[in-house]
CSV table of C-alpha atoms and ligand atoms in Angstrom, one decimal:
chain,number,residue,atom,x,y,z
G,1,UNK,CA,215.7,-122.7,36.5
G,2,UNK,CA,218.7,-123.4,34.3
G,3,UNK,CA,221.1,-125.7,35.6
G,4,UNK,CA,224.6,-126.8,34.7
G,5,UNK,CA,226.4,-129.7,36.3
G,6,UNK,CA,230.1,-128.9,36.2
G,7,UNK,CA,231.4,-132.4,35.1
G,8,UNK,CA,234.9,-131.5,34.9
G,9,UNK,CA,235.0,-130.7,38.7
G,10,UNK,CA,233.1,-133.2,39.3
G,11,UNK,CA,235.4,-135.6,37.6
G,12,UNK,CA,238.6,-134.1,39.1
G,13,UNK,CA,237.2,-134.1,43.3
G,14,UNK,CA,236.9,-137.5,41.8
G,15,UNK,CA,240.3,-137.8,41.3
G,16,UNK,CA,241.1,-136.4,44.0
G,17,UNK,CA,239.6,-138.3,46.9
G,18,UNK,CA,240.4,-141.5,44.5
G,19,UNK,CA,244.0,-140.9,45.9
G,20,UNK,CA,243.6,-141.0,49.3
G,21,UNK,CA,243.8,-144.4,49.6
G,22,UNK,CA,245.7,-147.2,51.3
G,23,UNK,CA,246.0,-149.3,48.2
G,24,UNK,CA,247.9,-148.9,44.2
G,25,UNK,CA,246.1,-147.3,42.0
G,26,UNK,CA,243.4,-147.7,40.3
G,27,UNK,CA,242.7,-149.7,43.2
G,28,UNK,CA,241.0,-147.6,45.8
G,29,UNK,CA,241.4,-148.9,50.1
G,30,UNK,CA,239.7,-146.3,52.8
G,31,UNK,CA,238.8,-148.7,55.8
G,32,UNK,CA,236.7,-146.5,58.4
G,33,UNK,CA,238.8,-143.9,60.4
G,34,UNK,CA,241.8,-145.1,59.1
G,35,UNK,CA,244.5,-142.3,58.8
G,36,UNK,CA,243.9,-142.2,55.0
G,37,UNK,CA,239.7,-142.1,55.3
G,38,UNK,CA,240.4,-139.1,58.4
G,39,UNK,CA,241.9,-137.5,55.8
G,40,UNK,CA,239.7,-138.1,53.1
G,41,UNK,CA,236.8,-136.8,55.5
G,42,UNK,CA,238.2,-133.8,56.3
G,43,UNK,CA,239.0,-133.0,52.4
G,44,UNK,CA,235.2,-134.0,51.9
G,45,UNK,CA,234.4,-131.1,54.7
G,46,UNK,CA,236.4,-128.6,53.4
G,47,UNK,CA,234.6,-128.8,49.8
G,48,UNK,CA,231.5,-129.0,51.8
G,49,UNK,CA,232.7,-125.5,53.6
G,50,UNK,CA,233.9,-124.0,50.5
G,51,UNK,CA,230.4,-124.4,48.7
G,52,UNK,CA,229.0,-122.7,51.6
G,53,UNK,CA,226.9,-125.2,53.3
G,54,UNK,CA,227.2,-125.4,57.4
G,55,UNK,CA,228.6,-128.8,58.1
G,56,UNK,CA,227.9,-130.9,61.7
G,57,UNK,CA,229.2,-134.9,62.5
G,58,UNK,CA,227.4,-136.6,64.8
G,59,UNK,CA,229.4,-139.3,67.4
G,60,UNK,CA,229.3,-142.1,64.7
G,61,UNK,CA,230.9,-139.7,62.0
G,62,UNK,CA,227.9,-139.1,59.9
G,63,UNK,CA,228.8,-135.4,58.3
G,64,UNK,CA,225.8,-133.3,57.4
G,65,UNK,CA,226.4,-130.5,55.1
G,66,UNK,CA,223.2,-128.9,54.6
G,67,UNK,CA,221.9,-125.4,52.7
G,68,UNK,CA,219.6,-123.7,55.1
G,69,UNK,CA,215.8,-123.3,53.2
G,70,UNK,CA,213.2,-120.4,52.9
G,71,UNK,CA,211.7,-122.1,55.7
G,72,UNK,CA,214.6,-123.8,58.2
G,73,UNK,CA,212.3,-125.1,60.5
G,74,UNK,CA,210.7,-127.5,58.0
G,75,UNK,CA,211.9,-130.7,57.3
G,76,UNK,CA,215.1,-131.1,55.2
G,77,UNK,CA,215.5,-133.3,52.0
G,78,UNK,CA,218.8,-135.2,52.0
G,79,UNK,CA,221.0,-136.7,49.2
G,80,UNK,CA,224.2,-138.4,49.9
G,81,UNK,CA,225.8,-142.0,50.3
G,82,UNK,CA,229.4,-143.1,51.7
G,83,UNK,CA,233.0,-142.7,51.1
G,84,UNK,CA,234.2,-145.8,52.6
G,85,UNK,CA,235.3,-148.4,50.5
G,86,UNK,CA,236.2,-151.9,51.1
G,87,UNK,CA,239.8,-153.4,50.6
G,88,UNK,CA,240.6,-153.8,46.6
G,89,UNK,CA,237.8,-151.4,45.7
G,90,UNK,CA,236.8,-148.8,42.8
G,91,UNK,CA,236.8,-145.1,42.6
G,92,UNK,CA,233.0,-144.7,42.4
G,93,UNK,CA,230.9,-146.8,44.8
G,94,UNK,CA,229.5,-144.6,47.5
G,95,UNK,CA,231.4,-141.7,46.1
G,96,UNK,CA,229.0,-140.7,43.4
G,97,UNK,CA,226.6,-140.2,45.2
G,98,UNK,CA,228.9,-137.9,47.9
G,99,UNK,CA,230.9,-136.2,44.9
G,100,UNK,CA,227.6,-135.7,42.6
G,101,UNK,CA,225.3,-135.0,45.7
G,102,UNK,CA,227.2,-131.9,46.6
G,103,UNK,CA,227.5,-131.1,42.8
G,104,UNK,CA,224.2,-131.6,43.1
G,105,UNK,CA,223.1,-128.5,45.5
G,106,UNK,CA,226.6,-126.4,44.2
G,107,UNK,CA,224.6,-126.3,40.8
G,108,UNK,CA,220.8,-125.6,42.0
G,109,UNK,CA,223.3,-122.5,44.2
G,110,UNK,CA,224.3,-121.5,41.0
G,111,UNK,CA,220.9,-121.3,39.8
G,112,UNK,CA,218.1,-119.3,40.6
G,113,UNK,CA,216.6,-121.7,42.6
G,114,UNK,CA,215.7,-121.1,46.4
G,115,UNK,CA,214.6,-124.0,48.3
G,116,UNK,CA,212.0,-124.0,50.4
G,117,UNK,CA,213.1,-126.8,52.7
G,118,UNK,CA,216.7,-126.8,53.1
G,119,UNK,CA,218.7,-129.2,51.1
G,120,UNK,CA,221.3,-131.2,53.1
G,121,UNK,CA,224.1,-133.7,52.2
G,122,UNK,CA,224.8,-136.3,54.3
G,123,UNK,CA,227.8,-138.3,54.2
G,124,UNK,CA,226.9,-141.8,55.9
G,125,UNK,CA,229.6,-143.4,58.2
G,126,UNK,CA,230.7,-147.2,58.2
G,127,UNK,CA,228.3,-148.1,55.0
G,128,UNK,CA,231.1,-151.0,54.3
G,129,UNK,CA,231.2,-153.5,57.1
G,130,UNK,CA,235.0,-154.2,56.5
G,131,UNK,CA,236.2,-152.9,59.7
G,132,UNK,CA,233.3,-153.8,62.2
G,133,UNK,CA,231.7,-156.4,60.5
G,134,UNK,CA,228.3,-155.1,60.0
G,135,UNK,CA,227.3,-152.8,57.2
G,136,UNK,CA,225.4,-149.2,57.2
G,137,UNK,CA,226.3,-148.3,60.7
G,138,UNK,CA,225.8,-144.8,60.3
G,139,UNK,CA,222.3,-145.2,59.3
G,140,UNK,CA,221.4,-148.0,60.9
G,141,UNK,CA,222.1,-145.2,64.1
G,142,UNK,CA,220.1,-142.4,62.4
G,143,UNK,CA,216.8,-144.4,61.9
G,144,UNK,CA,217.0,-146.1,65.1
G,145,UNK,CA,217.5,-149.4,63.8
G,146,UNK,CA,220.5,-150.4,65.8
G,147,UNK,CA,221.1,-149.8,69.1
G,148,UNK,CA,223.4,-147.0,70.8
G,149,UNK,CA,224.8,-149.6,72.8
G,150,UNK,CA,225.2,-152.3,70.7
G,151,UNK,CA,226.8,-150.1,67.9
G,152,UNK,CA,229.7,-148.7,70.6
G,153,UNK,CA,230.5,-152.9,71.6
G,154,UNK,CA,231.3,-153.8,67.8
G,155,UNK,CA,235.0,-154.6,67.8
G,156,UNK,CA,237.3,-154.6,64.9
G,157,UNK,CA,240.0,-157.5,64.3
G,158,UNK,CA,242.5,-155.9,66.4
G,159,UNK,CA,239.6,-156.2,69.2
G,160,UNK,CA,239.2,-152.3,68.9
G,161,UNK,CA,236.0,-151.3,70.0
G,162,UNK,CA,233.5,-149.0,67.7
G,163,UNK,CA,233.7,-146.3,70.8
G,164,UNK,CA,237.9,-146.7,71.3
G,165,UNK,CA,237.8,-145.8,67.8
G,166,UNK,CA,235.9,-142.9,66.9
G,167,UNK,CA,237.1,-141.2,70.2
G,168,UNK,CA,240.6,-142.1,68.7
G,169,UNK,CA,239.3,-140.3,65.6
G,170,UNK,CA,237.8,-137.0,67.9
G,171,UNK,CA,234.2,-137.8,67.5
G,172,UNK,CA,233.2,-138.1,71.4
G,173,UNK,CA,229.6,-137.3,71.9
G,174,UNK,CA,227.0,-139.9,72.8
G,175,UNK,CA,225.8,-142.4,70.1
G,176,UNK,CA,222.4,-142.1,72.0
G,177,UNK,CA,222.0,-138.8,70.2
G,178,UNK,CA,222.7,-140.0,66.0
G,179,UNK,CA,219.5,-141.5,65.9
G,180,UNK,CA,217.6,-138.6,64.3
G,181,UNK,CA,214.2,-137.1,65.4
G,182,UNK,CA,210.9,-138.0,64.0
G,183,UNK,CA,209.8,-136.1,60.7
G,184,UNK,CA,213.8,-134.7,60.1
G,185,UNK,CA,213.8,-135.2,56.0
G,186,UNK,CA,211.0,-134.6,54.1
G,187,UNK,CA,212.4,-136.8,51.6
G,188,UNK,CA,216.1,-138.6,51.2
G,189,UNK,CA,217.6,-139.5,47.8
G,190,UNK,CA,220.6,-141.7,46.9
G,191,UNK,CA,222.7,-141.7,43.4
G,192,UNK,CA,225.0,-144.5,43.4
G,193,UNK,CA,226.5,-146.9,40.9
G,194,UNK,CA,224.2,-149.8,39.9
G,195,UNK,CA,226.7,-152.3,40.7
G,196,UNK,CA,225.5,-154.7,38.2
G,197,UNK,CA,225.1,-155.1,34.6
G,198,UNK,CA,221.4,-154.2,33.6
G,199,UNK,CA,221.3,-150.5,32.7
G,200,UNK,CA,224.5,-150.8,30.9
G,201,UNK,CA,222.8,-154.3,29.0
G,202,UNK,CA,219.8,-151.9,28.4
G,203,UNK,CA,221.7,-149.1,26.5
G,204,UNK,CA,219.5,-146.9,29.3
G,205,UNK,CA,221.8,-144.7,31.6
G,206,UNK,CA,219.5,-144.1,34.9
G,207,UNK,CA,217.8,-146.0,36.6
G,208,UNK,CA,214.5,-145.8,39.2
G,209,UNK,CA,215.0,-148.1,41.9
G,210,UNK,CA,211.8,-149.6,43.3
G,211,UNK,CA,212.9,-151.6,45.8
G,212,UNK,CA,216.1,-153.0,48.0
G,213,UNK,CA,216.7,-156.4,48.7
G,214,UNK,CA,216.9,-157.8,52.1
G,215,UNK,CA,220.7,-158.6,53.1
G,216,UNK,CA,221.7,-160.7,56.2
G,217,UNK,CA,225.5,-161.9,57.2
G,218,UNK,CA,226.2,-164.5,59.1
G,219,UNK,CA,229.6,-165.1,61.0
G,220,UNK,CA,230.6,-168.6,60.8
G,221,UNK,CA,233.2,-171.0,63.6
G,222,UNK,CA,234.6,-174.6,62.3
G,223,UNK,CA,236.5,-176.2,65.4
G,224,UNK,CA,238.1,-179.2,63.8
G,225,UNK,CA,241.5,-181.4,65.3
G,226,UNK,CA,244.9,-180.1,64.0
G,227,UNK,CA,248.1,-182.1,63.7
G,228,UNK,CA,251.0,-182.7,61.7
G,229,UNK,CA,250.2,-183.3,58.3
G,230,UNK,CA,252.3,-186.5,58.2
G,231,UNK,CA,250.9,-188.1,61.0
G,232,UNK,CA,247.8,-187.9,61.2
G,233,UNK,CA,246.2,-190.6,58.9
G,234,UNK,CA,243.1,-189.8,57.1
G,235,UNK,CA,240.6,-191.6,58.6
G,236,UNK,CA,242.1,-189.7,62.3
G,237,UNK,CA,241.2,-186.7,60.6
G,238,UNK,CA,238.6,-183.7,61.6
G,239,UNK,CA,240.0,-181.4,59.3
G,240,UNK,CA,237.6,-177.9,59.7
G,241,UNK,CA,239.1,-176.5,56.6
G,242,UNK,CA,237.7,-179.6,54.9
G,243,UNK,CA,234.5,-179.0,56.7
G,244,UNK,CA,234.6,-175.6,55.7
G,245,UNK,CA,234.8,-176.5,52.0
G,246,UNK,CA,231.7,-178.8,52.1
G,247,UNK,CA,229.6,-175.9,53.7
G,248,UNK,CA,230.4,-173.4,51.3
G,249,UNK,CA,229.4,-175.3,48.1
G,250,UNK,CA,226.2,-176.0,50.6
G,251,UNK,CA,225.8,-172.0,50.6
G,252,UNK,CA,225.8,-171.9,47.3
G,253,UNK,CA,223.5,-175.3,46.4
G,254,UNK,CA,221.0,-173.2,48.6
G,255,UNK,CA,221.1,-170.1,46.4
G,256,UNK,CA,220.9,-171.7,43.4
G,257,UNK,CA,218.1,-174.2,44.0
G,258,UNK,CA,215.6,-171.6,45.8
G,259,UNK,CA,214.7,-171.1,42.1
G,260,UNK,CA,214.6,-166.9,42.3
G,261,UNK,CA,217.4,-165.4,40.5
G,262,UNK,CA,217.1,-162.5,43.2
G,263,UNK,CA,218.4,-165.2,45.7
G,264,UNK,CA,222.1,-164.8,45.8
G,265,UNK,CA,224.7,-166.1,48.7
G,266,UNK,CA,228.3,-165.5,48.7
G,267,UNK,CA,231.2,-166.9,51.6
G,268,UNK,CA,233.8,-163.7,51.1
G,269,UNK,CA,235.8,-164.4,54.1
G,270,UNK,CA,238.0,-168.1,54.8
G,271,UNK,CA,240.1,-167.8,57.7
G,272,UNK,CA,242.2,-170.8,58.2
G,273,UNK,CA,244.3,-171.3,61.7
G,274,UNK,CA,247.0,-172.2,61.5
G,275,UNK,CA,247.4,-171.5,58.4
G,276,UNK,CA,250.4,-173.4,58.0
G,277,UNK,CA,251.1,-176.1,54.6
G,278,UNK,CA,252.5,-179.0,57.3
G,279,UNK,CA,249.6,-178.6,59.7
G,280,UNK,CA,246.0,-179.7,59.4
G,281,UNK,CA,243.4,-176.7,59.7
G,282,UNK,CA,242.3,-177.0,63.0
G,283,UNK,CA,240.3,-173.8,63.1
G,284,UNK,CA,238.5,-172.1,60.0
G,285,UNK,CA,236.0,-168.5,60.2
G,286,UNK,CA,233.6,-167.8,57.2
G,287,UNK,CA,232.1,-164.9,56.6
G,288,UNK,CA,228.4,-165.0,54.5
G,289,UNK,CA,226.1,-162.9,53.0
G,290,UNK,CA,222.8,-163.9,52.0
G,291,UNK,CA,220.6,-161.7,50.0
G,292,UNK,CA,216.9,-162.0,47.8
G,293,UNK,CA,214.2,-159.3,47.3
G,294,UNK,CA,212.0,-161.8,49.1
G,295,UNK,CA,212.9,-161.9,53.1
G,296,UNK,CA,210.8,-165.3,53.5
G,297,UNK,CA,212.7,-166.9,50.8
G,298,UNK,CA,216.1,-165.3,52.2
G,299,UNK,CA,215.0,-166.7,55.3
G,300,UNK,CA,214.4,-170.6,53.7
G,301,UNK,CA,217.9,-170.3,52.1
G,302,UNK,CA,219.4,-169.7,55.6
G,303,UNK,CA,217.6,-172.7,57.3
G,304,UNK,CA,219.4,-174.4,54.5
G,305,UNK,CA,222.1,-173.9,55.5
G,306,UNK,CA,222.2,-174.2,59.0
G,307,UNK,CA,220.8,-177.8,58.3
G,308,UNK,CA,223.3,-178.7,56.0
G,309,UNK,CA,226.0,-177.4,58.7
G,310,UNK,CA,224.5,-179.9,61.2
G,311,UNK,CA,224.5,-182.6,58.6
G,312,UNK,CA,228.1,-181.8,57.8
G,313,UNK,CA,228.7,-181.0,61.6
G,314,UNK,CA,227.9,-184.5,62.6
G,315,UNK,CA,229.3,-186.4,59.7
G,316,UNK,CA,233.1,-185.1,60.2
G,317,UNK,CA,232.5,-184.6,63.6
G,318,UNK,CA,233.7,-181.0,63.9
G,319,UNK,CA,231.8,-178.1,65.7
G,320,UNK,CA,230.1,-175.2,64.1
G,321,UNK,CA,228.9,-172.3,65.5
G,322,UNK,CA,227.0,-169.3,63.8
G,323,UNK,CA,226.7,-165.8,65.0
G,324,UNK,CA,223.8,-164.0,63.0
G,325,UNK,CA,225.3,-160.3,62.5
G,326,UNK,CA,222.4,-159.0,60.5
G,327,UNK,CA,219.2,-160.1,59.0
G,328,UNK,CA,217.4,-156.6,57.8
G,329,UNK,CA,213.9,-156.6,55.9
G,330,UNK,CA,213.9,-154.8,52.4
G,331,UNK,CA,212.9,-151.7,51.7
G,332,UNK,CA,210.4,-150.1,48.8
G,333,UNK,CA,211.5,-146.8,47.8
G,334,UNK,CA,208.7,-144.2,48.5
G,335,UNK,CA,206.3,-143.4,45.4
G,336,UNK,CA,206.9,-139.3,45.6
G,337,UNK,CA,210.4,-139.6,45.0
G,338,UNK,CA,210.2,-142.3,42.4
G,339,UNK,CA,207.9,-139.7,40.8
G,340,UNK,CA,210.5,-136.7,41.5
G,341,UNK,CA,212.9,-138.6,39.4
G,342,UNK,CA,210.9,-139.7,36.8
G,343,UNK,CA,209.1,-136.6,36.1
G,344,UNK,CA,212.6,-135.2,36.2
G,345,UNK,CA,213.7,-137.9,33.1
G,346,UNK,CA,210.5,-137.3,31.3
G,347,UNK,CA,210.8,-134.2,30.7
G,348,UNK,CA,214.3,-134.0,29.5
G,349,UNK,CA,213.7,-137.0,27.4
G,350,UNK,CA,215.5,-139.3,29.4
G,351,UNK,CA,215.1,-142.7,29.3
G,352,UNK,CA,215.1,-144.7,32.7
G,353,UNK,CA,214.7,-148.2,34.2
G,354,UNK,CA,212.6,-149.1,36.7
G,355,UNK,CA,215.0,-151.6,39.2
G,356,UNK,CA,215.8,-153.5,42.0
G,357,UNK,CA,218.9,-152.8,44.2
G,358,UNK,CA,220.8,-156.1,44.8
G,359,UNK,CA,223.3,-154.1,46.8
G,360,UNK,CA,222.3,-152.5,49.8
G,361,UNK,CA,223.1,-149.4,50.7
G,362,UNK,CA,222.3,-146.6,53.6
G,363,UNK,CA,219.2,-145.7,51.8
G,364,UNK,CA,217.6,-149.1,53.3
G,365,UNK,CA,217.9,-147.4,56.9
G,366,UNK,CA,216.8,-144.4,55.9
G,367,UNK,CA,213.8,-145.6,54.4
G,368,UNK,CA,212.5,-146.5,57.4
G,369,UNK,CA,212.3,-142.9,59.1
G,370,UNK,CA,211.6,-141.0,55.1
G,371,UNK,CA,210.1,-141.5,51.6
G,372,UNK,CA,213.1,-142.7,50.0
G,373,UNK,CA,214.4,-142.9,46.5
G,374,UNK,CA,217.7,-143.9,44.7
G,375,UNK,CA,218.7,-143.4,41.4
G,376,UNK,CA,221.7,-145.6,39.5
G,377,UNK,CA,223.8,-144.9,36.8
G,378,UNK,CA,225.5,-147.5,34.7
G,379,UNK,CA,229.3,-148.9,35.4
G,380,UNK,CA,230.9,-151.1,33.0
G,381,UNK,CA,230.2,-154.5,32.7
G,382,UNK,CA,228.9,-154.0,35.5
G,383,UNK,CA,231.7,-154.4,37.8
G,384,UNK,CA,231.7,-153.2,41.3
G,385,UNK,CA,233.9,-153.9,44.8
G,386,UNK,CA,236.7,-154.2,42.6
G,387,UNK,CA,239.5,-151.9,41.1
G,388,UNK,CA,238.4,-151.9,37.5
G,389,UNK,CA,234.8,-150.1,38.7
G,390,UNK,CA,234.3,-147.5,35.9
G,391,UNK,CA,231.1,-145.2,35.4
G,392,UNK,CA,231.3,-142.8,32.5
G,393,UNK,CA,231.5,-139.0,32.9
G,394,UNK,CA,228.2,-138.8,30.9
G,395,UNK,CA,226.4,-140.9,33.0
G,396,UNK,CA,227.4,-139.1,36.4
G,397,UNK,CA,226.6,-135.9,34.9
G,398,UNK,CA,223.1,-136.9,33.6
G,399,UNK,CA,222.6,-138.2,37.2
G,400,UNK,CA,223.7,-135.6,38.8
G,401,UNK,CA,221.4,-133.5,36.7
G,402,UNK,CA,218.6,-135.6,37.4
G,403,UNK,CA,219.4,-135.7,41.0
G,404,UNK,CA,219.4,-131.8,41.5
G,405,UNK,CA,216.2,-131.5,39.4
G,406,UNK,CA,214.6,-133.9,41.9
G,407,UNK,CA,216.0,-132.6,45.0
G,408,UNK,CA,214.3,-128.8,43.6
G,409,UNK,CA,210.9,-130.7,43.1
G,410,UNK,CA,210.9,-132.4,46.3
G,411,UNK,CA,212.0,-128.7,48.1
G,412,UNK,CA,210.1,-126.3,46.3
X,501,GLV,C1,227.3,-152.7,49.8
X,501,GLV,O1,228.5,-152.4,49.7
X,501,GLV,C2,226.9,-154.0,49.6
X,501,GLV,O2,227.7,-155.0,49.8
X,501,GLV,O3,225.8,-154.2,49.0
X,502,MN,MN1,230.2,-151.1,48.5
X,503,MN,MN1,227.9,-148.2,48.1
């Protein structure tokens, strides 16, 4: 089989769905069935049709894209990731692995390969929980991890429902029917970016990853007293934004002193009501996201917290209230693929790294319904989720390469 990754294309349908985007470049903004991301889908289908695959969406938006096998009936092997990206973001999260996953099965086409099982692209829907503030919705659906019911009830800030929404955006079946049946891939396989700065620190451009740490978010309510900012004397004061402040230097005293440098805990989101420089904050909502490799000690660190918010709750006698949006187990990736991509690197003299994700990403959900694998390639400095995100044309191609050689292994 002799394959050739066409980097240049590769690198301009980079380009190109780069620019549809709601935000100055090289900044990159698609928020989930937004005008710009409908239109970046449908641009996504149309390569998908012109490299001759048969493309489906189910009611969420997932979009499979799949090259029908020897033996159709057998189960696929998927590749793919999501083209999404949060507000202020790169060109290449999620996008490599759509871009260089079709590039992927466009160059085994090219070959003289056949597959046995057919070879299927999937492009994940809502893998960035900006707009309904959970992430992986898409395949939290497909693998039956989330209900159909609770998925169609998320609302987004303008109190726009997950349903209202992708009707609005022509995708009206039943969410009943994304998850997907027992036994559908044979095997699923993310590229992505590694989103952090080992492979890059290791002069080693691919890495194996072995396991995916456990994420959970929590949604957090401060209801303090406002008032005029004259008036009210300090020792009157139940100031939530204050409150606020105190608990997220609590979030991050519990990451740092669980003593794991796979525990990490980040407040992203501060929304203070009124918001106004005269008034007191009477009202604040924080956003968190707690992750570790370990789910027990990712657990601890949340009990941390929601002692020290007591503690704090009492003291400046404000109320707190937490919602718990997610709390997901991690996920080891599947020893066949891991082999499928290291036999691949061995034998063209590749070297790899064997890693952890710290990021999450769709392949967690999957690997609960397939043997799963994922394979990163280096971005500079290691910068991710911001505009600046940079992986080298190189590295995509040798991933790419490496990708395709896998996906032939596993579908031979
Ligand atoms: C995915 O975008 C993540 O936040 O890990
Ligand atoms: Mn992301
Ligand atoms: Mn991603």
């Amino acid at each position: 089989m002799k394959l050739e990754i066409d980097q240049q294309r590769l690198l301009a349908e980079l380009e190109t769905l780069a620019s549809f985007s709601d935000a100055e470049p090289p900044a990159v903004t698609r928020i989930v069935f937004t005008a710009t991301d409908l239109k970046a889908r449908a641009w996504v289908i149309s390569r998908c049709e012109e490299a001759g695959l048969t493309v489906r969406q189910d009611a969420i938006g997932n979009i499979f894209a799949r090259w029908s096998g020897a033996d159709p009936a057998a189960p696929a092997v998927g590749t793919g990731s999501h083209i999404d990206a949060i507000p202020n973001a790169g060109k290449y999260d999620g996008v490599v692995g759509v871009l260089g996953g079709l590039e992927a099965i466009r160059a085994l086409k090219r070959s003289d390969f056949r597959p046995r099982n057919s070879l299927e692209l999937l492009v994940f829907a809502t893998e960035e929980p900006t707009r309904f503030g959970i992430g992986c919705l898409g395949s939290r659906l497909l693998s039956g991890t989330l209900s159909a019911d609770a998925a169609g009830h998320l609302a987004d800030r303008d109190g726009k429902s997950l349903d209202e929404v992708r009707k609005k955006a022509g995708l009206n079946g039943n969410l009943q029917g994304v998850k997907l049946p027992k036994g559908y891939y044979k095997a699923f396989l993310e590229l992505h970016i590694e989103q952090g700065p080992l492979l890059e620190r290791a002069q080693t451009s691919l890495g194996i990853v072995t396991r995916i740490a456990a994420p959970a978010s929590l949604r957090i309510s401060i209801e303090g007293a406002g008032g005029h900012a004259g008036g009210v004397l300090m020792p009157d004061r139940k100031d939530a934004l204050c409150a606020a402040a105190e608990l997220i230097l609590a979030v991050e005293n519990a990451a740092r002193s669980s003593g794991a440098p796979d525990t990490v805990a980040t407040v992203g989101v501060c929304e203070v009501f009124p918001g106004a420089v005269n008034s007191i904050p009477s009202r604040v909502h924080l956003t968190l996201d707690i992750r570790d490799t370990d789910q027990a000690r990712r657990n601890d660190v949340m009990q941390e917290i929601e002692r020290a918010s007591q503690d704090l709750a009492a003291r400046r006698q404000v109320s707190i209230q937490d919602e718990l949006l997610n709390a997901d187990a991690p996920a080891d990736c599947a020893a066949e693929v891991r082999a499928a991509l290291s036999d691949s690197c061995r034998q063209r003299g590749f070297s790899f790294l064997e890693m952890v994700s710290r990021a999450y990403h769709d392949s967690l959900f999957i690997s609960r319904i397939a043997p799963t694998g994922m394979l990163f390639i280096p971005c500079r400095n290691g910068y991710s989720h911001r505009p600046d995100e940079y992986a080298a044309p190189g590295d995509m191609a040798r991933g790419v390469l490496v990708l395709a050689e896998a996906l032939a292994r596993l579908s031979a």
